[in-house]
XYZ file of N, CA, C and O in Angstrom:
292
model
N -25.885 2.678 -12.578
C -24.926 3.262 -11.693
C -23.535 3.090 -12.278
O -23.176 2.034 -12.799
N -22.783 4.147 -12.176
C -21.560 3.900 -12.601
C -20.599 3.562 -11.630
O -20.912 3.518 -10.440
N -19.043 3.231 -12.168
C -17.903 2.684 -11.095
C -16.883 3.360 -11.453
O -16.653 3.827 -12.569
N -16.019 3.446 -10.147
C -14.824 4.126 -9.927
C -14.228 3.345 -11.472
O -14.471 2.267 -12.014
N -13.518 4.288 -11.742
C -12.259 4.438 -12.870
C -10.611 4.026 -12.147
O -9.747 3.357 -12.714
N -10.554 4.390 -11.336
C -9.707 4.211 -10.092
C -9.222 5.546 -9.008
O -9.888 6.559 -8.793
N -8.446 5.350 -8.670
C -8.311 5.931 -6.778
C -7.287 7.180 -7.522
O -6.535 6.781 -8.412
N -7.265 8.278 -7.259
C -5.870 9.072 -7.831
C -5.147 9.413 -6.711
O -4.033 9.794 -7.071
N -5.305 9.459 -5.239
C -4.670 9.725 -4.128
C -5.892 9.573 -2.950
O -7.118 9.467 -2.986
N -5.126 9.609 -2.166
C -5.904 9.609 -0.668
C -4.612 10.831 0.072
O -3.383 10.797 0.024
N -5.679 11.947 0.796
C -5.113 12.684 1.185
C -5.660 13.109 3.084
O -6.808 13.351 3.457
N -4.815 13.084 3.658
C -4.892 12.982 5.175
C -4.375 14.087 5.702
O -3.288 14.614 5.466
N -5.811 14.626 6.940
C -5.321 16.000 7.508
C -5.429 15.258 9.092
O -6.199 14.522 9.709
N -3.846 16.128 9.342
C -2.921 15.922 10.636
C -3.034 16.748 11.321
O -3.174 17.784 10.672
N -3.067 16.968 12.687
C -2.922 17.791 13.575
C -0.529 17.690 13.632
O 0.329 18.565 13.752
N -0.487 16.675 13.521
C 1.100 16.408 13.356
C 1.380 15.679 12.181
O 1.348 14.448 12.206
N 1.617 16.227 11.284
C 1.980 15.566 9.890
C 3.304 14.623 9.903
O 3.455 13.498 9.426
N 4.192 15.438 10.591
C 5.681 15.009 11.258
C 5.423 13.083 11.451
O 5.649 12.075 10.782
N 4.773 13.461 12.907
C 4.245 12.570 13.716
C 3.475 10.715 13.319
O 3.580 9.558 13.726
N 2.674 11.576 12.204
C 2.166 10.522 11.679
C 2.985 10.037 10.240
O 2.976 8.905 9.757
N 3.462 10.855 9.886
C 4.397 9.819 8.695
C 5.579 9.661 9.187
O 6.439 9.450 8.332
N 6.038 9.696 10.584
C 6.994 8.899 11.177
C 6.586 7.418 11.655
O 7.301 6.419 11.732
N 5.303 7.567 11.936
C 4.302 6.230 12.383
C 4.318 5.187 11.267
O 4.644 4.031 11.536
N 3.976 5.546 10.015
C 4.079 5.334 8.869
C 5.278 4.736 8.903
O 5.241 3.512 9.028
N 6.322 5.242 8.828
C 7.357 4.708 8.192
C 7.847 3.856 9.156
O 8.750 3.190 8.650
N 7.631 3.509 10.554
C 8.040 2.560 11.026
C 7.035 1.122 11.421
O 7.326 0.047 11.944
N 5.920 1.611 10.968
C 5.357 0.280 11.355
C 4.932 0.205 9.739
O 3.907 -0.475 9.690
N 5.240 0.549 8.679
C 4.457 -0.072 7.427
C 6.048 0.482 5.980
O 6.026 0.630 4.759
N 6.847 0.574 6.737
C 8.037 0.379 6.331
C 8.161 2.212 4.799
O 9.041 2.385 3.955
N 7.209 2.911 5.021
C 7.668 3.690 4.057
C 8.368 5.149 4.195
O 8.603 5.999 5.053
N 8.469 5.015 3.440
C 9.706 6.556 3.625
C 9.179 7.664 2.356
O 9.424 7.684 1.150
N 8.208 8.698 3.387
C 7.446 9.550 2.995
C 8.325 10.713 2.177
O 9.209 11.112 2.935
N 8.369 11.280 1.094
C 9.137 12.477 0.966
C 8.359 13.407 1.632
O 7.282 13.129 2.160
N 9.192 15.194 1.616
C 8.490 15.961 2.258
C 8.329 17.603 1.620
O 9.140 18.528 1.619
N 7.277 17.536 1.225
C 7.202 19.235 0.620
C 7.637 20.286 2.096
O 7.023 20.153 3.154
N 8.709 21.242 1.931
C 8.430 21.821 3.251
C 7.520 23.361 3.625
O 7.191 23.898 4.683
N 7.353 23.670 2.337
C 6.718 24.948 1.747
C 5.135 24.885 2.361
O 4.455 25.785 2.855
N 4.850 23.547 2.142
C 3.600 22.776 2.468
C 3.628 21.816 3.613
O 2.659 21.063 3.522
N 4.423 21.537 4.733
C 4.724 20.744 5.329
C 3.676 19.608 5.369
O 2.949 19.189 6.269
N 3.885 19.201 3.865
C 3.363 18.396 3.794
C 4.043 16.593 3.068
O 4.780 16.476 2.089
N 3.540 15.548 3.852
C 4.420 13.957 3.525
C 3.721 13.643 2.931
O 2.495 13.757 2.951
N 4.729 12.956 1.966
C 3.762 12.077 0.492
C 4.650 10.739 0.250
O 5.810 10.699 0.660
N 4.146 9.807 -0.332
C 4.417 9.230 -0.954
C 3.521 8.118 -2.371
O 2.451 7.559 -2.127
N 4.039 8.032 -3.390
C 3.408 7.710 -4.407
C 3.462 5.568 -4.290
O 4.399 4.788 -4.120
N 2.276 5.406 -4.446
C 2.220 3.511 -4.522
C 1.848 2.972 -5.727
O 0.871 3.202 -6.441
N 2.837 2.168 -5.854
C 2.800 1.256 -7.073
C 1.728 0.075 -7.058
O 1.501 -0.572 -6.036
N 1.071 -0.160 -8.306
C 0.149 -1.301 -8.084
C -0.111 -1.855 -9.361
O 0.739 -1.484 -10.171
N -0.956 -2.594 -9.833
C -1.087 -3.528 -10.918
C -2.398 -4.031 -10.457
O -2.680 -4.417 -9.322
N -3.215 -3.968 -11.578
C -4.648 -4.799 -11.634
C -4.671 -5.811 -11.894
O -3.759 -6.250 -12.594
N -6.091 -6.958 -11.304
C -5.630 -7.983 -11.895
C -6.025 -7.924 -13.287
O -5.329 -8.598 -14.046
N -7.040 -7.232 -13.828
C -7.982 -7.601 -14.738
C -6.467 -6.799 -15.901
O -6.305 -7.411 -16.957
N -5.855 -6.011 -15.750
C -4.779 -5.584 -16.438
C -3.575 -5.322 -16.018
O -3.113 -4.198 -15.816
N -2.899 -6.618 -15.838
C -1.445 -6.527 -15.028
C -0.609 -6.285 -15.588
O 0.478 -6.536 -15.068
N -0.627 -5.715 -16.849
C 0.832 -4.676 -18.026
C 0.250 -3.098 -17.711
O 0.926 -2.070 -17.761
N -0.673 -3.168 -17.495
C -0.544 -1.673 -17.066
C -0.420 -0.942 -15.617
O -1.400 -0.777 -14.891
N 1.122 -0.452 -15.222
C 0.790 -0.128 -13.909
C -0.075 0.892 -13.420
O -0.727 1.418 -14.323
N -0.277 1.314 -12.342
C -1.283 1.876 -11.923
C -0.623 2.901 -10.602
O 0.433 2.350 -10.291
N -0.784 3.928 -9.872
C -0.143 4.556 -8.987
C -1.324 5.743 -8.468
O -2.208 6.363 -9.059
N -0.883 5.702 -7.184
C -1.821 6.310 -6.465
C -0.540 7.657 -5.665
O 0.669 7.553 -5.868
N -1.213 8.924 -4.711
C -0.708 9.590 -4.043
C -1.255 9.503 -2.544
O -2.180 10.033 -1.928
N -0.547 8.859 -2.336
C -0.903 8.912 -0.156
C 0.119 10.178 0.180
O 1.327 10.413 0.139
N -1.327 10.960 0.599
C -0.223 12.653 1.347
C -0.887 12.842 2.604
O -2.114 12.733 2.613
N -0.247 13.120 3.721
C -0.103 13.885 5.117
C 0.360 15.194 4.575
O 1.323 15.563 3.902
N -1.225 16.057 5.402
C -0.994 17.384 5.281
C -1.395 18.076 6.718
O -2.308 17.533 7.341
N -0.911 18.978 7.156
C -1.346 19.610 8.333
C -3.052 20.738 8.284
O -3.541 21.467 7.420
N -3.464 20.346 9.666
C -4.587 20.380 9.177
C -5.490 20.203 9.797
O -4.876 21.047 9.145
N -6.610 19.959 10.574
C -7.719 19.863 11.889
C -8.560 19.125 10.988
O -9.262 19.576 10.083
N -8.335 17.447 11.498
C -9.391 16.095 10.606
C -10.383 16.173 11.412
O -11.323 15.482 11.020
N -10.646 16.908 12.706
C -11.856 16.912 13.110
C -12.250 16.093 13.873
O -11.793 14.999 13.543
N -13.094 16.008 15.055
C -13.662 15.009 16.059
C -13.931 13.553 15.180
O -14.640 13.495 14.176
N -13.039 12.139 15.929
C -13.295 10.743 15.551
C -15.113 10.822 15.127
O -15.796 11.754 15.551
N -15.677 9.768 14.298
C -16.621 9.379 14.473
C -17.579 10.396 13.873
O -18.738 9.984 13.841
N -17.371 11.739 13.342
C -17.931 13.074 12.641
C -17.662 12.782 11.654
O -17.902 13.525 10.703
């Protein structure tokens, strides 16, 4: 079996994109930029492995508008 290489983004569909990366930014302190063409919030995270901590590493967390569909489906 093989293993993740690593994560390249995590991407999230909103009924309120607005809404939830305002949530975001006040209870987990970040400050989303905003495509408006795409009304869509992003922001990019910095990280470091342990197994290789000179090489950084970065991921894309995006809020996009969008129907995520009934909880628990």
């Amino acid at each position: 079996m093989g293993r993740a290489m690593m994560i390249g983004g995590v991407f999230l569909l909103a009924r309120g994109p607005r809404a939830l990366a305002d949530w975001y930014r006040r209870h987990l302190g970040w400050e989303l930029g905003y495509i408006s063409d795409e009304d869509t919030y992003y922001i990019e995270l910095y990280y470091r492995e342990r197994e290789r901590p000179e090489q950084p590493q970065h991921l894309v967390y995006a809020i996009m508008p969008g129907d995520p569909g009934e909880p628990g489906r």
